[in-house]
């Protein structure tokens, strides 16, 4: 049973600082399916503190340790592929075959590709008379959208884990269940406490607190241009690194009379 009324912080499922929730609606039926807890700045502070503590040790783990961790994550993810697909189908109102093959499959693809890259990645590389060192940046805040939930989560979390970063994820409040399942997978795989943290919530509250937080070293955001501008402004005073993918383009407009057979 997925725990939708708690957050995953410091290796445990914990109650939010303030009890507040929102309904998650299936867009295909327009029916409310369940409630999910919404976080606050206090929850973000707790998650960031856990990630900062964990960074000291996780950043020093070896390639071999991270490869073994990824192998376990992938094994467990494969075992829950259909469950993830069903969750995405409900959250997005997407056809089940599409949700299983493309949505859940995309997340698995990112994990497997990252593992392949990690096995032979050059963290140290001589360039002329110099040596280039590639090191984890620190604590990463991740804000993901509703339209490719597992794809976006995995393509942010996987490279961060491979690099030795610790992280806080805020998935879209419209698609929280697939993210919660992902947190369960990481927990079962043995990801050390504090390395991965999940706080559900709204952008103006949880997203803003993450963007402004002085102990978050990088923000990775995918979403609207409007929200991206706000993230960049809030992040500027702490001079954290900001990586953004903003504003969809080239929509398909289906007109009346289109042959959909």
C-alpha atoms as a PDB file:
ATOM      1  CA  UNK A   1       0.000   0.000   0.000  1.00  0.00           C
ATOM      2  CA  UNK A   2       1.522   3.300  -1.124  1.00  0.00           C
ATOM      3  CA  UNK A   3       1.645   5.829   1.719  1.00  0.00           C
ATOM      4  CA  UNK A   4       0.300   9.043   0.218  1.00  0.00           C
ATOM      5  CA  UNK A   5      -0.069  10.996   3.470  1.00  0.00           C
ATOM      6  CA  UNK A   6       3.601  10.945   4.468  1.00  0.00           C
ATOM      7  CA  UNK A   7       6.929  12.044   3.001  1.00  0.00           C
ATOM      8  CA  UNK A   8      10.142  10.066   2.595  1.00  0.00           C
ATOM      9  CA  UNK A   9      12.837  11.887   4.590  1.00  0.00           C
ATOM     10  CA  UNK A  10      16.109  10.561   6.030  1.00  0.00           C
ATOM     11  CA  UNK A  11      15.317   6.968   5.136  1.00  0.00           C
ATOM     12  CA  UNK A  12      11.871   6.855   6.772  1.00  0.00           C
ATOM     13  CA  UNK A  13       8.232   7.697   6.077  1.00  0.00           C
ATOM     14  CA  UNK A  14       7.336  10.704   8.208  1.00  0.00           C
ATOM     15  CA  UNK A  15       4.266  12.838   8.830  1.00  0.00           C
ATOM     16  CA  UNK A  16       4.207  16.350   7.362  1.00  0.00           C
ATOM     17  CA  UNK A  17       4.894  19.263   9.699  1.00  0.00           C
ATOM     18  CA  UNK A  18       1.409  20.600   9.005  1.00  0.00           C
ATOM     19  CA  UNK A  19      -1.520  18.403   7.980  1.00  0.00           C
ATOM     20  CA  UNK A  20      -2.676  19.576   4.569  1.00  0.00           C
ATOM     21  CA  UNK A  21      -3.713  17.604   1.495  1.00  0.00           C
ATOM     22  CA  UNK A  22      -5.118  17.823  -2.008  1.00  0.00           C
ATOM     23  CA  UNK A  23      -7.182  15.485  -4.159  1.00  0.00           C
ATOM     24  CA  UNK A  24      -5.541  13.664  -7.062  1.00  0.00           C
ATOM     25  CA  UNK A  25      -7.893  13.483 -10.048  1.00  0.00           C
ATOM     26  CA  UNK A  26      -7.894  10.966 -12.900  1.00  0.00           C
ATOM     27  CA  UNK A  27      -8.089  13.219 -16.000  1.00  0.00           C
ATOM     28  CA  UNK A  28      -9.802  10.467 -18.025  1.00  0.00           C
ATOM     29  CA  UNK A  29     -12.737  10.155 -15.625  1.00  0.00           C
ATOM     30  CA  UNK A  30     -12.469  13.533 -13.871  1.00  0.00           C
ATOM     31  CA  UNK A  31     -12.981  11.682 -10.589  1.00  0.00           C
ATOM     32  CA  UNK A  32     -10.964  12.291  -7.422  1.00  0.00           C
ATOM     33  CA  UNK A  33      -9.109   9.054  -6.600  1.00  0.00           C
ATOM     34  CA  UNK A  34      -7.414   9.834  -3.288  1.00  0.00           C
ATOM     35  CA  UNK A  35      -5.769  12.552  -1.193  1.00  0.00           C
ATOM     36  CA  UNK A  36      -2.034  13.248  -1.042  1.00  0.00           C
ATOM     37  CA  UNK A  37      -0.199  15.204   1.652  1.00  0.00           C
ATOM     38  CA  UNK A  38       1.175  18.646   0.821  1.00  0.00           C
ATOM     39  CA  UNK A  39       4.416  19.825   2.372  1.00  0.00           C
ATOM     40  CA  UNK A  40       5.713  23.134   3.692  1.00  0.00           C
ATOM     41  CA  UNK A  41       9.015  24.938   4.215  1.00  0.00           C
ATOM     42  CA  UNK A  42       9.474  23.014   7.465  1.00  0.00           C
ATOM     43  CA  UNK A  43       9.372  19.705   5.577  1.00  0.00           C
ATOM     44  CA  UNK A  44      11.866  21.021   3.019  1.00  0.00           C
ATOM     45  CA  UNK A  45      14.214  22.147   5.803  1.00  0.00           C
ATOM     46  CA  UNK A  46      14.057  18.681   7.369  1.00  0.00           C
ATOM     47  CA  UNK A  47      14.751  16.957   4.041  1.00  0.00           C
ATOM     48  CA  UNK A  48      17.633  19.280   3.162  1.00  0.00           C
ATOM     49  CA  UNK A  49      19.253  18.762   6.557  1.00  0.00           C
ATOM     50  CA  UNK A  50      19.089  14.994   6.016  1.00  0.00           C
ATOM     51  CA  UNK A  51      20.566  15.294   2.520  1.00  0.00           C
ATOM     52  CA  UNK A  52      23.366  17.550   3.738  1.00  0.00           C
ATOM     53  CA  UNK A  53      24.310  15.065   6.468  1.00  0.00           C
ATOM     54  CA  UNK A  54      24.248  12.143   4.043  1.00  0.00           C
ATOM     55  CA  UNK A  55      26.409  13.906   1.457  1.00  0.00           C
ATOM     56  CA  UNK A  56      29.516  13.680   3.629  1.00  0.00           C
ATOM     57  CA  UNK A  57      29.560   9.884   3.378  1.00  0.00           C
ATOM     58  CA  UNK A  58      27.655   9.107   0.163  1.00  0.00           C
ATOM     59  CA  UNK A  59      29.889  11.399  -1.901  1.00  0.00           C
ATOM     60  CA  UNK A  60      32.843   9.230  -0.856  1.00  0.00           C
ATOM     61  CA  UNK A  61      31.355   5.904  -1.959  1.00  0.00           C
ATOM     62  CA  UNK A  62      33.203   4.034  -4.676  1.00  0.00           C
ATOM     63  CA  UNK A  63      32.130   3.410  -8.243  1.00  0.00           C
ATOM     64  CA  UNK A  64      31.716  -0.262  -7.380  1.00  0.00           C
ATOM     65  CA  UNK A  65      29.366   0.531  -4.507  1.00  0.00           C
ATOM     66  CA  UNK A  66      27.194   2.749  -6.709  1.00  0.00           C
ATOM     67  CA  UNK A  67      27.149   0.172  -9.510  1.00  0.00           C
ATOM     68  CA  UNK A  68      25.918  -2.459  -7.046  1.00  0.00           C
ATOM     69  CA  UNK A  69      23.266  -0.035  -5.785  1.00  0.00           C
ATOM     70  CA  UNK A  70      22.038   0.699  -9.315  1.00  0.00           C
ATOM     71  CA  UNK A  71      21.853  -3.001 -10.138  1.00  0.00           C
ATOM     72  CA  UNK A  72      19.608  -3.564  -7.121  1.00  0.00           C
ATOM     73  CA  UNK A  73      17.403  -0.546  -7.957  1.00  0.00           C
ATOM     74  CA  UNK A  74      16.911  -1.809 -11.516  1.00  0.00           C
ATOM     75  CA  UNK A  75      16.059  -5.318 -10.315  1.00  0.00           C
ATOM     76  CA  UNK A  76      13.348  -4.017  -7.971  1.00  0.00           C
ATOM     77  CA  UNK A  77      12.040  -1.491 -10.516  1.00  0.00           C
ATOM     78  CA  UNK A  78      11.520  -4.278 -13.059  1.00  0.00           C
ATOM     79  CA  UNK A  79       9.484  -6.205 -10.500  1.00  0.00           C
ATOM     80  CA  UNK A  80       7.137  -3.240 -10.011  1.00  0.00           C
ATOM     81  CA  UNK A  81       6.915  -2.139 -13.641  1.00  0.00           C
ATOM     82  CA  UNK A  82       3.223  -2.996 -14.029  1.00  0.00           C
ATOM     83  CA  UNK A  83       2.359  -1.309 -10.735  1.00  0.00           C
ATOM     84  CA  UNK A  84       4.156   1.850 -11.855  1.00  0.00           C
ATOM     85  CA  UNK A  85       2.359   1.736 -15.192  1.00  0.00           C
ATOM     86  CA  UNK A  86      -1.021   1.414 -13.483  1.00  0.00           C
ATOM     87  CA  UNK A  87      -0.251   4.361 -11.200  1.00  0.00           C
ATOM     88  CA  UNK A  88       0.803   6.559 -14.117  1.00  0.00           C
ATOM     89  CA  UNK A  89      -2.286   5.507 -16.077  1.00  0.00           C
ATOM     90  CA  UNK A  90      -4.543   6.611 -13.218  1.00  0.00           C
ATOM     91  CA  UNK A  91      -2.679   9.859 -12.548  1.00  0.00           C
ATOM     92  CA  UNK A  92      -2.416  10.952 -16.175  1.00  0.00           C
ATOM     93  CA  UNK A  93      -5.548   9.348 -17.566  1.00  0.00           C
ATOM     94  CA  UNK A  94      -3.255   7.616 -20.063  1.00  0.00           C
ATOM     95  CA  UNK A  95      -4.013   4.282 -21.784  1.00  0.00           C
ATOM     96  CA  UNK A  96      -2.566   1.467 -19.686  1.00  0.00           C
ATOM     97  CA  UNK A  97      -0.369  -0.059 -22.455  1.00  0.00           C
ATOM     98  CA  UNK A  98       1.166   3.361 -23.139  1.00  0.00           C
ATOM     99  CA  UNK A  99       1.713   4.008 -19.424  1.00  0.00           C
ATOM    100  CA  UNK A 100       3.434   0.645 -18.912  1.00  0.00           C
ATOM    101  CA  UNK A 101       5.569   0.588 -22.045  1.00  0.00           C
ATOM    102  CA  UNK A 102       6.481   4.240 -22.534  1.00  0.00           C
ATOM    103  CA  UNK A 103       6.042   5.952 -19.172  1.00  0.00           C
ATOM    104  CA  UNK A 104       7.269   3.247 -16.796  1.00  0.00           C
ATOM    105  CA  UNK A 105       9.643   1.973 -19.469  1.00  0.00           C
ATOM    106  CA  UNK A 106      11.269   5.390 -19.848  1.00  0.00           C
ATOM    107  CA  UNK A 107      12.209   5.429 -16.182  1.00  0.00           C
ATOM    108  CA  UNK A 108      13.773   1.989 -16.461  1.00  0.00           C
ATOM    109  CA  UNK A 109      15.670   3.076 -19.566  1.00  0.00           C
ATOM    110  CA  UNK A 110      17.257   6.024 -17.752  1.00  0.00           C
ATOM    111  CA  UNK A 111      18.354   3.805 -14.874  1.00  0.00           C
ATOM    112  CA  UNK A 112      19.894   1.200 -17.172  1.00  0.00           C
ATOM    113  CA  UNK A 113      21.659   3.771 -19.352  1.00  0.00           C
ATOM    114  CA  UNK A 114      23.080   5.550 -16.313  1.00  0.00           C
ATOM    115  CA  UNK A 115      24.395   2.248 -14.973  1.00  0.00           C
ATOM    116  CA  UNK A 116      26.138   1.528 -18.290  1.00  0.00           C
ATOM    117  CA  UNK A 117      27.742   4.991 -18.297  1.00  0.00           C
ATOM    118  CA  UNK A 118      28.776   4.754 -14.640  1.00  0.00           C
ATOM    119  CA  UNK A 119      30.689   1.517 -15.156  1.00  0.00           C
ATOM    120  CA  UNK A 120      33.266   3.218 -17.389  1.00  0.00           C
ATOM    121  CA  UNK A 121      32.888   6.917 -16.565  1.00  0.00           C
ATOM    122  CA  UNK A 122      36.108   8.912 -16.195  1.00  0.00           C
ATOM    123  CA  UNK A 123      35.804  10.841 -12.934  1.00  0.00           C
ATOM    124  CA  UNK A 124      39.465  11.814 -13.356  1.00  0.00           C
ATOM    125  CA  UNK A 125      40.882  12.692 -16.760  1.00  0.00           C
ATOM    126  CA  UNK A 126      44.314  14.120 -17.666  1.00  0.00           C
ATOM    127  CA  UNK A 127      44.173  17.103 -20.027  1.00  0.00           C
ATOM    128  CA  UNK A 128      47.636  18.221 -21.052  1.00  0.00           C
ATOM    129  CA  UNK A 129      49.557  18.914 -17.855  1.00  0.00           C
ATOM    130  CA  UNK A 130      46.359  19.258 -15.819  1.00  0.00           C
ATOM    131  CA  UNK A 131      43.983  16.768 -14.252  1.00  0.00           C
ATOM    132  CA  UNK A 132      40.227  17.299 -14.596  1.00  0.00           C
ATOM    133  CA  UNK A 133      38.291  16.016 -11.572  1.00  0.00           C
ATOM    134  CA  UNK A 134      34.534  15.501 -11.803  1.00  0.00           C
ATOM    135  CA  UNK A 135      33.016  15.622  -8.342  1.00  0.00           C
ATOM    136  CA  UNK A 136      29.441  15.596  -6.978  1.00  0.00           C
ATOM    137  CA  UNK A 137      28.055  19.111  -6.648  1.00  0.00           C
ATOM    138  CA  UNK A 138      26.322  18.468  -3.328  1.00  0.00           C
ATOM    139  CA  UNK A 139      22.638  18.575  -2.410  1.00  0.00           C
ATOM    140  CA  UNK A 140      20.345  18.739  -5.451  1.00  0.00           C
ATOM    141  CA  UNK A 141      16.739  19.919  -5.479  1.00  0.00           C
ATOM    142  CA  UNK A 142      14.584  18.323  -8.187  1.00  0.00           C
ATOM    143  CA  UNK A 143      11.192  19.588  -9.353  1.00  0.00           C
ATOM    144  CA  UNK A 144       9.422  17.445 -11.946  1.00  0.00           C
ATOM    145  CA  UNK A 145       6.258  17.842 -14.080  1.00  0.00           C
ATOM    146  CA  UNK A 146       3.151  15.716 -14.513  1.00  0.00           C
ATOM    147  CA  UNK A 147       3.390  14.812 -18.200  1.00  0.00           C
ATOM    148  CA  UNK A 148       6.323  12.349 -18.099  1.00  0.00           C
ATOM    149  CA  UNK A 149       6.504  11.690 -14.357  1.00  0.00           C
ATOM    150  CA  UNK A 150       8.785   8.643 -14.158  1.00  0.00           C
ATOM    151  CA  UNK A 151      10.869   9.734 -17.140  1.00  0.00           C
ATOM    152  CA  UNK A 152      11.634  13.093 -15.529  1.00  0.00           C
ATOM    153  CA  UNK A 153      12.206  11.660 -12.064  1.00  0.00           C
ATOM    154  CA  UNK A 154      14.586   8.954 -13.259  1.00  0.00           C
ATOM    155  CA  UNK A 155      16.537  11.223 -15.607  1.00  0.00           C
ATOM    156  CA  UNK A 156      17.261  13.557 -12.670  1.00  0.00           C
ATOM    157  CA  UNK A 157      17.716  11.053  -9.833  1.00  0.00           C
ATOM    158  CA  UNK A 158      19.825   8.495 -11.721  1.00  0.00           C
ATOM    159  CA  UNK A 159      22.761  10.752 -12.702  1.00  0.00           C
ATOM    160  CA  UNK A 160      22.707  12.425  -9.289  1.00  0.00           C
ATOM    161  CA  UNK A 161      23.029   9.048  -7.562  1.00  0.00           C
ATOM    162  CA  UNK A 162      25.749   7.973  -9.981  1.00  0.00           C
ATOM    163  CA  UNK A 163      27.726  11.148  -9.280  1.00  0.00           C
ATOM    164  CA  UNK A 164      27.455  10.796  -5.506  1.00  0.00           C
ATOM    165  CA  UNK A 165      24.996  13.624  -4.882  1.00  0.00           C
ATOM    166  CA  UNK A 166      22.184  13.639  -2.358  1.00  0.00           C
ATOM    167  CA  UNK A 167      18.773  15.012  -3.256  1.00  0.00           C
ATOM    168  CA  UNK A 168      15.270  16.242  -2.492  1.00  0.00           C
ATOM    169  CA  UNK A 169      12.524  15.508  -5.027  1.00  0.00           C
ATOM    170  CA  UNK A 170       9.287  17.445  -5.387  1.00  0.00           C
ATOM    171  CA  UNK A 171       7.160  15.646  -7.972  1.00  0.00           C
ATOM    172  CA  UNK A 172       4.076  17.219  -9.492  1.00  0.00           C
ATOM    173  CA  UNK A 173       1.106  17.277  -7.135  1.00  0.00           C
ATOM    174  CA  UNK A 174      -0.933  15.900 -10.058  1.00  0.00           C
ATOM    175  CA  UNK A 175       1.161  12.702 -10.340  1.00  0.00           C
ATOM    176  CA  UNK A 176       2.455  11.831  -6.865  1.00  0.00           C
ATOM    177  CA  UNK A 177       1.844   8.081  -6.625  1.00  0.00           C
ATOM    178  CA  UNK A 178       4.403   6.954  -9.203  1.00  0.00           C
ATOM    179  CA  UNK A 179       6.989   9.084  -7.373  1.00  0.00           C
ATOM    180  CA  UNK A 180       6.085   7.484  -4.042  1.00  0.00           C
ATOM    181  CA  UNK A 181       6.518   4.023  -5.572  1.00  0.00           C
ATOM    182  CA  UNK A 182       9.921   5.158  -6.856  1.00  0.00           C
ATOM    183  CA  UNK A 183      10.856   6.179  -3.303  1.00  0.00           C
ATOM    184  CA  UNK A 184       9.812   2.733  -2.048  1.00  0.00           C
ATOM    185  CA  UNK A 185      12.042   1.132  -4.692  1.00  0.00           C
ATOM    186  CA  UNK A 186      15.071   3.168  -3.624  1.00  0.00           C
ATOM    187  CA  UNK A 187      14.407   2.340   0.026  1.00  0.00           C
ATOM    188  CA  UNK A 188      14.135  -1.389  -0.668  1.00  0.00           C
ATOM    189  CA  UNK A 189      17.314  -1.269  -2.757  1.00  0.00           C
ATOM    190  CA  UNK A 190      19.234   0.044   0.234  1.00  0.00           C
ATOM    191  CA  UNK A 191      19.890   3.643  -0.773  1.00  0.00           C
ATOM    192  CA  UNK A 192      21.455   5.095   2.408  1.00  0.00           C
ATOM    193  CA  UNK A 193      19.232   7.269   4.565  1.00  0.00           C
ATOM    194  CA  UNK A 194      19.229  10.927   3.628  1.00  0.00           C
ATOM    195  CA  UNK A 195      20.548  10.342   0.118  1.00  0.00           C
ATOM    196  CA  UNK A 196      17.084  10.486  -1.466  1.00  0.00           C
ATOM    197  CA  UNK A 197      14.241  12.479   0.060  1.00  0.00           C
ATOM    198  CA  UNK A 198      10.737  13.149  -1.277  1.00  0.00           C
ATOM    199  CA  UNK A 199       8.419  15.984  -0.278  1.00  0.00           C
ATOM    200  CA  UNK A 200       5.120  16.379  -2.102  1.00  0.00           C
ATOM    201  CA  UNK A 201       3.664  19.846  -2.342  1.00  0.00           C
ATOM    202  CA  UNK A 202       2.793  22.896  -4.389  1.00  0.00           C
ATOM    203  CA  UNK A 203       5.300  24.929  -6.358  1.00  0.00           C
ATOM    204  CA  UNK A 204       4.707  28.265  -4.597  1.00  0.00           C
ATOM    205  CA  UNK A 205       5.364  26.604  -1.234  1.00  0.00           C
ATOM    206  CA  UNK A 206       7.655  23.573  -1.505  1.00  0.00           C
ATOM    207  CA  UNK A 207       9.219  24.551  -4.837  1.00  0.00           C
ATOM    208  CA  UNK A 208       9.918  28.083  -3.629  1.00  0.00           C
ATOM    209  CA  UNK A 209      11.461  26.829  -0.375  1.00  0.00           C
ATOM    210  CA  UNK A 210      13.754  24.517  -2.326  1.00  0.00           C
ATOM    211  CA  UNK A 211      14.801  27.235  -4.775  1.00  0.00           C
ATOM    212  CA  UNK A 212      15.706  29.639  -1.970  1.00  0.00           C
ATOM    213  CA  UNK A 213      17.355  27.153   0.379  1.00  0.00           C
ATOM    214  CA  UNK A 214      21.007  28.030   1.105  1.00  0.00           C
ATOM    215  CA  UNK A 215      21.990  24.379   1.626  1.00  0.00           C
ATOM    216  CA  UNK A 216      20.723  23.222  -1.771  1.00  0.00           C
ATOM    217  CA  UNK A 217      23.627  23.485  -4.216  1.00  0.00           C
ATOM    218  CA  UNK A 218      21.714  22.884  -7.438  1.00  0.00           C
ATOM    219  CA  UNK A 219      18.133  23.017  -8.671  1.00  0.00           C
ATOM    220  CA  UNK A 220      16.988  20.897 -11.614  1.00  0.00           C
ATOM    221  CA  UNK A 221      13.576  22.091 -12.780  1.00  0.00           C
ATOM    222  CA  UNK A 222      11.277  20.965 -15.587  1.00  0.00           C
ATOM    223  CA  UNK A 223       8.038  22.880 -16.050  1.00  0.00           C
ATOM    224  CA  UNK A 224       6.521  26.099 -17.296  1.00  0.00           C
ATOM    225  CA  UNK A 225       8.504  29.147 -18.337  1.00  0.00           C
ATOM    226  CA  UNK A 226       6.608  31.223 -15.777  1.00  0.00           C
ATOM    227  CA  UNK A 227       7.588  28.931 -12.919  1.00  0.00           C
ATOM    228  CA  UNK A 228      11.134  28.634 -14.252  1.00  0.00           C
ATOM    229  CA  UNK A 229      11.598  32.399 -14.080  1.00  0.00           C
ATOM    230  CA  UNK A 230      10.485  32.329 -10.446  1.00  0.00           C
ATOM    231  CA  UNK A 231      12.857  29.449  -9.643  1.00  0.00           C
ATOM    232  CA  UNK A 232      15.798  31.328 -11.179  1.00  0.00           C
ATOM    233  CA  UNK A 233      14.999  34.530  -9.283  1.00  0.00           C
ATOM    234  CA  UNK A 234      14.658  32.744  -5.959  1.00  0.00           C
ATOM    235  CA  UNK A 235      17.864  30.752  -6.528  1.00  0.00           C
ATOM    236  CA  UNK A 236      19.984  33.769  -7.494  1.00  0.00           C
ATOM    237  CA  UNK A 237      20.821  35.108  -3.985  1.00  0.00           C
ATOM    238  CA  UNK A 238      22.383  31.761  -2.993  1.00  0.00           C
ATOM    239  CA  UNK A 239      24.257  31.473  -6.325  1.00  0.00           C
ATOM    240  CA  UNK A 240      23.259  27.839  -6.708  1.00  0.00           C
ATOM    241  CA  UNK A 241      23.483  26.111 -10.066  1.00  0.00           C
ATOM    242  CA  UNK A 242      20.162  26.110 -11.923  1.00  0.00           C
ATOM    243  CA  UNK A 243      19.318  23.722 -14.773  1.00  0.00           C
ATOM    244  CA  UNK A 244      15.941  24.134 -16.458  1.00  0.00           C
ATOM    245  CA  UNK A 245      13.814  22.647 -19.212  1.00  0.00           C
ATOM    246  CA  UNK A 246      10.946  25.042 -19.805  1.00  0.00           C
ATOM    247  CA  UNK A 247       7.772  25.448 -21.796  1.00  0.00           C
ATOM    248  CA  UNK A 248       6.442  22.772 -24.137  1.00  0.00           C
ATOM    249  CA  UNK A 249       6.183  23.487 -27.866  1.00  0.00           C
ATOM    250  CA  UNK A 250       4.722  22.081 -31.092  1.00  0.00           C
ATOM    251  CA  UNK A 251       1.399  20.790 -29.715  1.00  0.00           C
ATOM    252  CA  UNK A 252      -0.837  18.577 -31.816  1.00  0.00           C
ATOM    253  CA  UNK A 253      -4.248  20.139 -32.358  1.00  0.00           C
ATOM    254  CA  UNK A 254      -6.915  17.518 -33.123  1.00  0.00           C
ATOM    255  CA  UNK A 255      -9.831  19.038 -35.022  1.00  0.00           C
ATOM    256  CA  UNK A 256     -13.399  17.801 -35.250  1.00  0.00           C
ATOM    257  CA  UNK A 257     -13.711  15.166 -37.967  1.00  0.00           C
ATOM    258  CA  UNK A 258     -10.201  13.743 -37.518  1.00  0.00           C
ATOM    259  CA  UNK A 259      -9.978  10.038 -38.361  1.00  0.00           C
ATOM    260  CA  UNK A 260      -8.782   8.393 -35.153  1.00  0.00           C
ATOM    261  CA  UNK A 261      -9.429   4.802 -36.253  1.00  0.00           C
END
